mmCIF file of C-alpha atoms in Angstrom:
data_model
loop_
_atom_site.group_PDB
_atom_site.id
_atom_site.type_symbol
_atom_site.label_atom_id
_atom_site.label_comp_id
_atom_site.label_asym_id
_atom_site.label_seq_id
_atom_site.Cartn_x
_atom_site.Cartn_y
_atom_site.Cartn_z
ATOM 1 C CA MET A 127 82.159 -74.172 27.041
ATOM 2 C CA LEU A 128 79.582 -73.159 24.436
ATOM 3 C CA THR A 129 77.757 -70.948 26.987
ATOM 4 C CA SER A 130 80.929 -69.462 27.740
ATOM 5 C CA THR A 131 81.571 -68.874 23.878
ATOM 6 C CA LEU A 132 78.201 -67.361 23.176
ATOM 7 C CA SER A 133 78.209 -64.832 26.280
ATOM 8 C CA GLN A 134 81.966 -63.715 25.080
ATOM 9 C CA SER A 135 80.426 -63.050 21.567
ATOM 10 C CA ASN A 136 80.483 -59.210 21.421
ATOM 11 C CA ASN A 137 79.552 -58.732 18.386
ATOM 12 C CA ALA A 138 76.482 -61.415 18.538
ATOM 13 C CA ASN A 139 73.010 -60.013 19.594
ATOM 14 C CA LYS A 140 70.299 -62.436 21.298
ATOM 15 C CA GLN A 141 68.740 -63.497 17.856
ATOM 16 C CA THR A 142 72.413 -64.517 16.427
ATOM 17 C CA LYS A 143 73.131 -66.682 19.604
ATOM 18 C CA THR A 144 69.520 -68.240 19.443
ATOM 19 C CA GLY A 145 70.034 -68.814 15.338
ATOM 20 C CA ILE A 146 73.189 -70.620 16.320
ATOM 21 C CA GLN A 147 71.724 -72.930 19.194
ATOM 22 C CA GLU A 148 68.554 -73.709 17.011
ATOM 23 C CA ASP A 149 69.807 -74.331 13.644
ATOM 24 C CA PHE A 150 72.555 -75.839 14.196
ATOM 25 C CA LEU A 151 72.669 -77.614 17.527
ATOM 26 C CA GLN A 152 68.981 -77.752 17.634
ATOM 27 C CA THR A 153 68.787 -76.967 21.200
ATOM 28 C CA GLY A 154 67.089 -74.213 24.053
ATOM 29 C CA ASN A 155 68.525 -71.315 25.217
ATOM 30 C CA LEU A 156 71.924 -72.663 26.289
ATOM 31 C CA LEU A 157 72.513 -69.496 28.436
ATOM 32 C CA ASP A 158 69.689 -70.717 30.787
ATOM 33 C CA PHE A 159 70.606 -73.771 31.229
ATOM 34 C CA HIS A 160 73.471 -75.591 34.101
ATOM 35 C CA GLY A 161 73.404 -78.938 33.686
ATOM 36 C CA THR A 162 73.879 -82.306 31.809
ATOM 37 C CA GLY A 163 72.243 -84.112 28.972
ATOM 38 C CA ALA A 164 71.365 -81.084 26.657
ATOM 39 C CA LYS A 165 72.107 -83.871 24.311
ATOM 40 C CA PHE A 166 73.336 -82.131 20.976
ATOM 41 C CA ILE A 167 76.592 -84.326 21.302
ATOM 42 C CA GLU A 168 74.805 -87.347 20.685
ATOM 43 C CA GLN A 169 72.955 -85.950 17.872
ATOM 44 C CA PHE A 170 76.662 -85.580 16.031
ATOM 45 C CA GLY A 171 77.913 -88.894 17.051
ATOM 46 C CA GLY A 172 78.512 -89.281 20.642
ATOM 47 C CA THR A 173 82.199 -87.631 20.697
ATOM 48 C CA TRP A 174 83.061 -84.187 21.885
ATOM 49 C CA ASP A 175 84.751 -83.072 18.692
ATOM 50 C CA SER A 176 82.090 -84.215 16.138
ATOM 51 C CA PRO A 177 79.970 -80.673 16.505
ATOM 52 C CA LEU A 178 82.730 -78.715 15.516
ATOM 53 C CA LEU A 179 84.127 -80.777 12.739
ATOM 54 C CA GLU A 180 80.468 -80.557 11.453
ATOM 55 C CA MET A 181 80.685 -77.075 12.347
ATOM 56 C CA ILE A 182 84.168 -76.827 10.087
ATOM 57 C CA ALA A 183 82.486 -78.398 7.236
ATOM 58 C CA ARG A 184 79.606 -76.172 7.106
ATOM 59 C CA PRO A 185 79.660 -72.957 4.517
ATOM 60 C CA LYS A 186 79.484 -69.394 5.667
ATOM 61 C CA ASP A 187 75.691 -68.526 6.063
ATOM 62 C CA ARG A 188 74.078 -64.793 6.613
ATOM 63 C CA LEU A 189 71.315 -64.027 9.002
ATOM 64 C CA ILE A 190 68.227 -61.576 8.143
ATOM 65 C CA VAL A 191 67.390 -59.963 11.969
ATOM 66 C CA SER A 192 64.607 -57.646 12.580
ATOM 67 C CA ALA A 193 65.289 -54.793 15.059
ATOM 68 C CA LYS A 194 62.591 -52.133 16.741
ATOM 69 C CA ARG A 195 64.381 -48.598 15.572
ATOM 70 C CA ARG A 196 61.394 -46.513 16.822
ATOM 71 C CA GLY A 197 58.261 -47.114 18.705
ATOM 72 C CA ARG A 198 56.076 -47.314 21.868
ATOM 73 C CA GLY A 199 58.662 -48.265 24.787
ATOM 74 C CA HIS A 200 61.649 -48.023 22.507
ATOM 75 C CA GLY A 201 64.421 -45.282 22.011
ATOM 76 C CA GLY A 202 63.240 -42.951 24.390
ATOM 77 C CA TRP A 203 59.417 -42.838 23.220
ATOM 78 C CA THR A 204 56.623 -43.453 26.182
ATOM 79 C CA LYS A 205 54.793 -47.080 25.801
ATOM 80 C CA TYR A 206 51.450 -45.417 26.072
ATOM 81 C CA ASN A 207 51.371 -43.181 22.727
ATOM 82 C CA PRO A 208 48.757 -45.550 20.620
ATOM 83 C CA TYR A 209 49.809 -43.105 17.893
ATOM 84 C CA LEU A 210 53.272 -43.320 17.292
ATOM 85 C CA GLU A 211 54.117 -45.497 14.672
ATOM 86 C CA GLU A 212 56.715 -48.645 14.954
ATOM 87 C CA ARG A 213 59.391 -48.917 12.633
ATOM 88 C CA TRP A 214 62.033 -51.773 12.264
ATOM 89 C CA MET A 215 64.902 -52.296 10.193
ATOM 90 C CA GLU A 216 66.525 -55.296 8.974
ATOM 91 C CA LEU A 217 70.030 -56.065 9.704
ATOM 92 C CA GLN A 218 71.904 -58.596 7.959
ATOM 93 C CA ILE A 219 74.508 -60.654 9.994
ATOM 94 C CA ASP A 220 77.226 -62.783 8.634
ATOM 95 C CA ILE A 221 78.274 -66.552 10.252
ATOM 96 C CA ASP A 222 81.420 -67.901 9.527
ATOM 97 C CA PRO A 223 80.912 -71.527 11.205
ATOM 98 C CA ALA A 224 85.070 -72.269 11.023
ATOM 99 C CA ASN A 225 85.709 -69.155 12.683
ATOM 100 C CA LEU A 226 82.914 -70.109 15.578
ATOM 101 C CA ALA A 227 84.845 -73.547 15.891
ATOM 102 C CA PHE A 228 88.242 -71.874 16.395
ATOM 103 C CA ARG A 229 86.964 -69.445 19.077
ATOM 104 C CA ILE A 230 85.394 -72.116 20.727
ATOM 105 C CA LEU A 231 88.696 -74.252 20.520
ATOM 106 C CA ALA A 232 90.470 -71.186 22.348
ATOM 107 C CA VAL A 233 87.460 -70.918 24.882
ATOM 108 C CA ARG A 234 87.791 -74.496 25.900
ATOM 109 C CA GLU A 235 91.624 -74.101 26.166
ATOM 110 C CA GLN A 236 91.117 -71.278 28.649
ATOM 111 C CA ILE A 237 88.257 -73.421 30.670
ATOM 112 C CA ALA A 238 90.810 -76.385 30.896
ATOM 113 C CA SER A 239 93.781 -74.341 32.040
ATOM 114 C CA GLU A 240 91.421 -73.240 34.763
ATOM 115 C CA TRP A 241 90.210 -76.510 35.677
ATOM 116 C CA VAL A 242 93.808 -77.710 36.028
ATOM 117 C CA LYS A 243 93.557 -75.234 39.288
ATOM 118 C CA ASP A 244 89.675 -75.859 40.115
ATOM 119 C CA LEU A 245 90.427 -79.678 40.303
ATOM 120 C CA ASP A 246 92.614 -78.855 43.380
ATOM 121 C CA VAL A 247 89.972 -76.470 44.675
ATOM 122 C CA LEU A 248 87.776 -79.963 44.256
ATOM 123 C CA MET A 249 90.202 -82.353 46.006
ATOM 124 C CA ASP A 250 90.606 -80.161 48.660
ATOM 125 C CA ALA A 251 87.166 -79.763 49.152
ATOM 126 C CA ASN A 252 86.469 -83.204 48.687
ATOM 127 C CA ASP A 253 89.092 -84.403 51.498
ATOM 128 C CA GLN A 254 87.436 -82.111 54.157
ATOM 129 C CA ILE A 255 83.947 -83.570 53.942
ATOM 130 C CA LEU A 256 84.503 -86.865 56.298
ATOM 131 C CA ASP A 257 86.289 -84.819 58.845
ATOM 132 C CA SER A 258 83.346 -82.357 58.555
ATOM 133 C CA PHE A 259 80.733 -84.962 58.957
ATOM 134 C CA PHE A 260 82.214 -86.447 62.293
ATOM 135 C CA ASP A 261 83.127 -83.433 63.608
ATOM 136 C CA THR A 262 79.156 -82.447 63.122
ATOM 137 C CA ASN A 263 77.704 -85.578 64.685
ATOM 138 C CA ARG A 264 80.127 -85.468 67.953
ATOM 139 C CA SER A 265 78.878 -81.433 68.094
ATOM 140 C CA ARG A 266 75.263 -82.548 67.900
ATOM 141 C CA ARG A 267 75.824 -85.405 70.321
ATOM 142 C CA ASN A 268 77.564 -83.248 72.462
ATOM 143 C CA ALA A 269 74.633 -80.748 72.547
ATOM 144 C CA GLY A 270 72.012 -83.361 73.158
ATOM 145 C CA GLY A 271 70.905 -83.865 69.479
ATOM 146 C CA VAL A 272 69.978 -80.296 68.767
ATOM 147 C CA VAL A 273 70.178 -79.611 65.256
ATOM 148 C CA GLY A 274 71.160 -75.748 64.873
ATOM 149 C CA VAL A 275 71.251 -73.560 61.908
ATOM 150 C CA GLU A 276 73.338 -75.737 59.477
ATOM 151 C CA SER A 277 71.137 -78.519 59.512
ATOM 152 C CA GLY A 278 73.426 -80.439 56.446
ATOM 153 C CA SER A 279 75.600 -83.254 57.880
ATOM 154 C CA PHE A 280 78.767 -81.204 56.488
ATOM 155 C CA VAL A 281 79.850 -78.162 55.926
ATOM 156 C CA ARG A 282 80.528 -77.135 52.690
ATOM 157 C CA THR A 283 83.331 -75.314 51.332
ATOM 158 C CA ALA A 284 83.820 -75.982 47.637
ATOM 159 C CA ALA A 285 82.065 -73.129 46.502
ATOM 160 C CA ASN A 286 83.557 -70.597 48.725
ATOM 161 C CA MET A 287 87.142 -72.145 48.292
ATOM 162 C CA MET A 288 86.200 -71.971 44.233
ATOM 163 C CA SER A 289 85.266 -68.460 44.840
ATOM 164 C CA ASP A 290 88.229 -67.039 46.896
ATOM 165 C CA SER A 291 90.543 -69.111 43.927
ATOM 166 C CA SER A 292 89.036 -67.201 41.052
ATOM 167 C CA ARG A 293 88.753 -64.100 43.086
ATOM 168 C CA PHE A 294 92.753 -64.018 43.580
ATOM 169 C CA ALA A 295 93.420 -65.504 40.307
ATOM 170 C CA VAL A 296 96.213 -64.028 38.303
ATOM 171 C CA THR A 297 94.568 -63.886 34.873
ATOM 172 C CA ALA A 298 90.891 -62.753 34.515
ATOM 173 C CA SER A 299 88.384 -65.879 34.590
ATOM 174 C CA SER A 300 86.124 -67.075 32.122
ATOM 175 C CA PRO A 301 82.598 -65.552 32.249
ATOM 176 C CA PHE A 302 81.168 -69.048 33.928
ATOM 177 C CA ARG A 303 83.738 -70.650 35.956
ATOM 178 C CA ARG A 304 81.839 -70.767 38.879
ATOM 179 C CA SER A 305 78.979 -72.600 37.345
ATOM 180 C CA ASN A 306 81.952 -74.413 35.425
ATOM 181 C CA PHE A 307 83.062 -75.885 38.596
ATOM 182 C CA ASP A 308 79.437 -76.701 39.834
ATOM 183 C CA LEU A 309 79.101 -78.920 36.718
ATOM 184 C CA MET A 310 82.678 -80.255 36.947
ATOM 185 C CA TYR A 311 82.115 -81.213 40.750
ATOM 186 C CA ASN A 312 78.635 -82.647 39.550
ATOM 187 C CA LEU A 313 80.281 -84.907 37.038
ATOM 188 C CA CYS A 314 83.190 -85.812 38.973
ATOM 189 C CA THR A 315 80.712 -87.322 41.328
ATOM 190 C CA GLN A 316 78.378 -88.927 39.100
ATOM 191 C CA ALA A 317 82.033 -90.639 37.072
ATOM 192 C CA ALA A 318 83.361 -91.631 40.571
ATOM 193 C CA ILE A 319 79.380 -93.709 41.009
ATOM 194 C CA HIS A 320 79.659 -94.835 38.023
ATOM 195 C CA ARG A 321 83.196 -96.548 38.597
ATOM 196 C CA ILE A 322 81.941 -97.886 41.734
ATOM 197 C CA LEU A 323 78.951 -99.340 40.306
ATOM 198 C CA ARG A 324 80.984 -101.017 37.405
ATOM 199 C CA GLU A 325 83.374 -102.138 39.855
ATOM 200 C CA SER A 326 80.682 -103.712 42.689
ATOM 201 C CA LYS A 327 79.032 -105.740 39.856
ATOM 202 C CA ALA A 328 82.267 -107.154 38.746
ATOM 203 C CA ALA A 329 83.109 -108.625 41.890
ATOM 204 C CA GLY A 330 80.006 -110.348 42.092
ATOM 205 C CA ARG A 331 78.432 -112.008 45.086
ATOM 206 C CA GLU A 332 81.011 -110.435 47.196
ATOM 207 C CA ARG A 333 79.698 -106.701 47.357
ATOM 208 C CA GLU A 334 76.107 -107.964 46.105
ATOM 209 C CA ILE A 335 73.971 -105.712 48.008
ATOM 210 C CA SER A 336 76.453 -102.564 48.309
ATOM 211 C CA PHE A 337 76.291 -102.887 44.684
ATOM 212 C CA ILE A 338 72.360 -103.155 44.723
ATOM 213 C CA PHE A 339 72.080 -100.688 47.829
ATOM 214 C CA LEU A 340 74.115 -97.781 45.716
ATOM 215 C CA ARG A 341 72.159 -98.628 42.416
ATOM 216 C CA ASP A 342 69.110 -97.865 43.497
ATOM 217 C CA PHE A 343 70.002 -95.041 45.585
ATOM 218 C CA TYR A 344 71.497 -93.341 42.504
ATOM 219 C CA THR A 345 68.921 -94.348 40.073
ATOM 220 C CA GLY A 346 66.150 -93.118 42.325
ATOM 221 C CA ARG A 347 68.005 -89.771 41.991
ATOM 222 C CA ALA A 348 69.591 -89.387 39.001
ATOM 223 C CA GLU A 349 67.383 -86.900 37.849
ATOM 224 C CA GLU A 350 67.335 -84.718 40.903
ATOM 225 C CA TYR A 351 70.803 -84.729 41.690
ATOM 226 C CA PHE A 352 72.443 -85.421 38.205
ATOM 227 C CA ASP A 353 70.533 -84.923 35.360
ATOM 228 C CA GLY A 354 69.255 -82.154 33.191
ATOM 229 C CA ASP A 355 68.947 -78.704 34.376
ATOM 230 C CA LEU A 356 69.969 -78.136 38.045
ATOM 231 C CA GLN A 357 70.662 -75.995 40.661
ATOM 232 C CA SER A 358 74.241 -75.700 41.863
ATOM 233 C CA GLY A 359 75.388 -77.393 44.508
ATOM 234 C CA ARG A 360 74.105 -80.858 43.764
ATOM 235 C CA ALA A 361 76.910 -82.914 44.245
ATOM 236 C CA ASP A 362 76.898 -82.428 47.903
ATOM 237 C CA ASP A 363 73.396 -82.859 48.116
ATOM 238 C CA PHE A 364 73.412 -86.300 46.983
ATOM 239 C CA ILE A 365 76.620 -86.978 49.465
ATOM 240 C CA ASP A 366 74.763 -85.252 52.153
ATOM 241 C CA ASP A 367 71.573 -87.337 51.490
ATOM 242 C CA LEU A 368 73.222 -90.271 51.322
ATOM 243 C CA LEU A 369 75.438 -89.750 54.717
ATOM 244 C CA GLN A 370 71.892 -89.111 56.467
ATOM 245 C CA THR A 371 70.525 -92.318 55.201
ATOM 246 C CA SER A 372 69.868 -95.107 58.026
ATOM 247 C CA PRO A 373 71.930 -98.194 57.849
ATOM 248 C CA SER A 374 69.172 -101.222 56.740
ATOM 249 C CA VAL A 375 69.259 -104.603 56.005
ATOM 250 C CA LEU A 376 68.820 -105.834 52.514
ATOM 251 C CA SER A 377 68.093 -109.137 50.697
ATOM 252 C CA ALA A 378 68.773 -110.112 47.561
ATOM 253 C CA GLU A 379 68.103 -113.056 44.945
ATOM 254 C CA GLY A 380 69.672 -116.431 46.072
ATOM 255 C CA GLY A 381 69.264 -115.695 50.104
ATOM 256 C CA ILE A 382 71.738 -112.955 50.595
ATOM 257 C CA THR A 383 71.313 -111.027 52.808
ATOM 258 C CA GLY A 384 73.907 -108.155 54.154
ATOM 259 C CA LEU A 385 74.205 -104.677 56.212
ATOM 260 C CA VAL A 386 74.024 -101.618 54.358
ATOM 261 C CA ASP A 387 76.356 -99.140 55.581
ATOM 262 C CA PRO A 388 75.290 -95.758 53.704
ATOM 263 C CA VAL A 389 78.337 -93.826 55.043
ATOM 264 C CA GLY A 390 80.395 -96.334 53.943
ATOM 265 C CA ALA A 391 79.108 -95.814 51.030
ATOM 266 C CA ALA A 392 79.749 -92.259 51.016
ATOM 267 C CA GLU A 393 83.338 -92.622 51.844
ATOM 268 C CA GLU A 394 83.678 -95.163 48.952
ATOM 269 C CA ILE A 395 82.370 -92.353 46.787
ATOM 270 C CA ILE A 396 84.551 -89.730 48.170
ATOM 271 C CA LYS A 397 87.644 -91.524 47.811
ATOM 272 C CA MET A 398 86.683 -92.242 44.258
ATOM 273 C CA ARG A 399 85.969 -88.985 43.138
ATOM 274 C CA LYS A 400 89.565 -88.065 44.102
ATOM 275 C CA ALA A 401 90.861 -90.713 42.309
ATOM 276 C CA VAL A 402 88.612 -88.998 39.040
ATOM 277 C CA ALA A 403 89.887 -85.610 39.841
ATOM 278 C CA GLN A 404 93.424 -86.758 39.354
ATOM 279 C CA GLU A 405 92.650 -88.274 36.249
ATOM 280 C CA TRP A 406 90.928 -85.311 34.852
ATOM 281 C CA LYS A 407 93.695 -82.872 35.803
ATOM 282 C CA MET A 408 96.263 -84.765 33.674
ATOM 283 C CA MET A 409 93.517 -84.884 30.709
ATOM 284 C CA MET A 410 93.480 -80.722 30.983
ATOM 285 C CA GLU A 411 96.817 -80.421 30.564
ATOM 286 C CA LEU A 412 96.485 -82.367 27.459
ATOM 287 C CA VAL A 413 93.477 -80.292 25.891
ATOM 288 C CA ALA A 414 96.009 -78.326 23.783
ATOM 289 C CA GLU A 415 97.482 -81.227 21.825
ATOM 290 C CA ASP A 416 93.977 -82.722 21.625
ATOM 291 C CA HIS A 417 92.821 -79.962 19.333
ATOM 292 C CA THR A 418 95.646 -80.961 16.998
ATOM 293 C CA GLY A 419 93.639 -82.339 14.500
ATOM 294 C CA LEU A 420 90.815 -79.535 14.532
ATOM 295 C CA ARG A 421 93.266 -77.170 14.017
ATOM 296 C CA GLN A 422 94.312 -78.763 10.773
ATOM 297 C CA ALA A 423 90.915 -79.400 9.557
ATOM 298 C CA LEU A 424 90.438 -75.267 10.130
ATOM 299 C CA LEU A 425 93.697 -74.987 8.084
ATOM 300 C CA THR A 426 92.513 -77.356 5.141
ATOM 301 C CA ASN A 427 89.313 -75.542 5.767
ATOM 302 C CA ARG A 428 90.632 -72.004 5.342
ATOM 303 C CA MET A 429 92.947 -72.925 2.713
ATOM 304 C CA ASP A 430 90.257 -74.495 0.392
ATOM 305 C CA ALA A 431 88.176 -71.394 1.214
ATOM 306 C CA SER A 432 90.917 -68.794 -0.253
ATOM 307 C CA PRO A 433 90.572 -69.470 -3.679
ATOM 308 C CA LYS A 434 87.218 -69.495 -3.915
ATOM 309 C CA GLU A 435 86.898 -66.265 -2.076
ATOM 310 C CA ASN A 436 89.989 -64.493 -4.449
ATOM 311 C CA ASN A 437 87.757 -65.547 -7.668
ATOM 312 C CA ASP A 438 84.648 -63.579 -6.381
ATOM 313 C CA SER A 439 86.917 -60.896 -5.572
ATOM 314 C CA ALA A 440 87.980 -60.886 -8.963
ATOM 315 C CA GLY A 441 84.131 -60.677 -10.325
ATOM 316 C CA PHE A 442 83.458 -57.229 -8.833
ATOM 317 C CA GLU A 443 87.167 -55.770 -9.985
#
């Protein structure tokens, strides 16, 4: 959401974006970050609207930015002239936090409207994974176990389906729509795993073996597949890794022993991921309503600021 807003800031140069991110959010360059765990949400209380409420309450500010006006390698001048003096100019850039919050809300609503459609793409791709997995295994058995160019356990269709969907969209897509889809796919997978782990733990001894296996498998790979700055396609990488894991016998405390079924665990995640996606789709349809309180805060901020701005203007008359 924030990266999409920053990329759409036609009047904001690199220094302005850096100032917003480092001074307010206390993060690095979000435009180069693809993943979760940026952690600025926790710094503002842990809820999605906390940074925006804080932003609305901030007063207007001004940044002083130095820009090179003339010098070596700039403005058409050669960079090899040692006698060319460099000239700099200072630019004053006004920052209106409330206006920035308003723009973020607009981008958030645009992304939500895209996700209503993109979650359907996710569910379609999700439904094809197991069929593709069994078809791939059948083809390899018929070929004598020879692995072709595609060494994965299933054909990955999500990215291509997303590209086709956005390409033929009636309205223009947000700048990072495909990246947003990849993060949504990843988060949806992670949410499904968390739900399964909670349900398995609550079931007690009946599902203790499956709980221990999935818990250890997930926690041992969370940093690689889910946390921090990530490459695209990590959700499919995780499922692929799980599907290619061999069955084994696992023992737990209390003398419990059972057979681990990685394919069954992957199937459970895939089913749960579809349920999560269905819930998220309904939530995305209500995002505009969720913004009611923030828009009221914005209106209050504007009304409180109006008398002060009028008094400041009267001083110059």
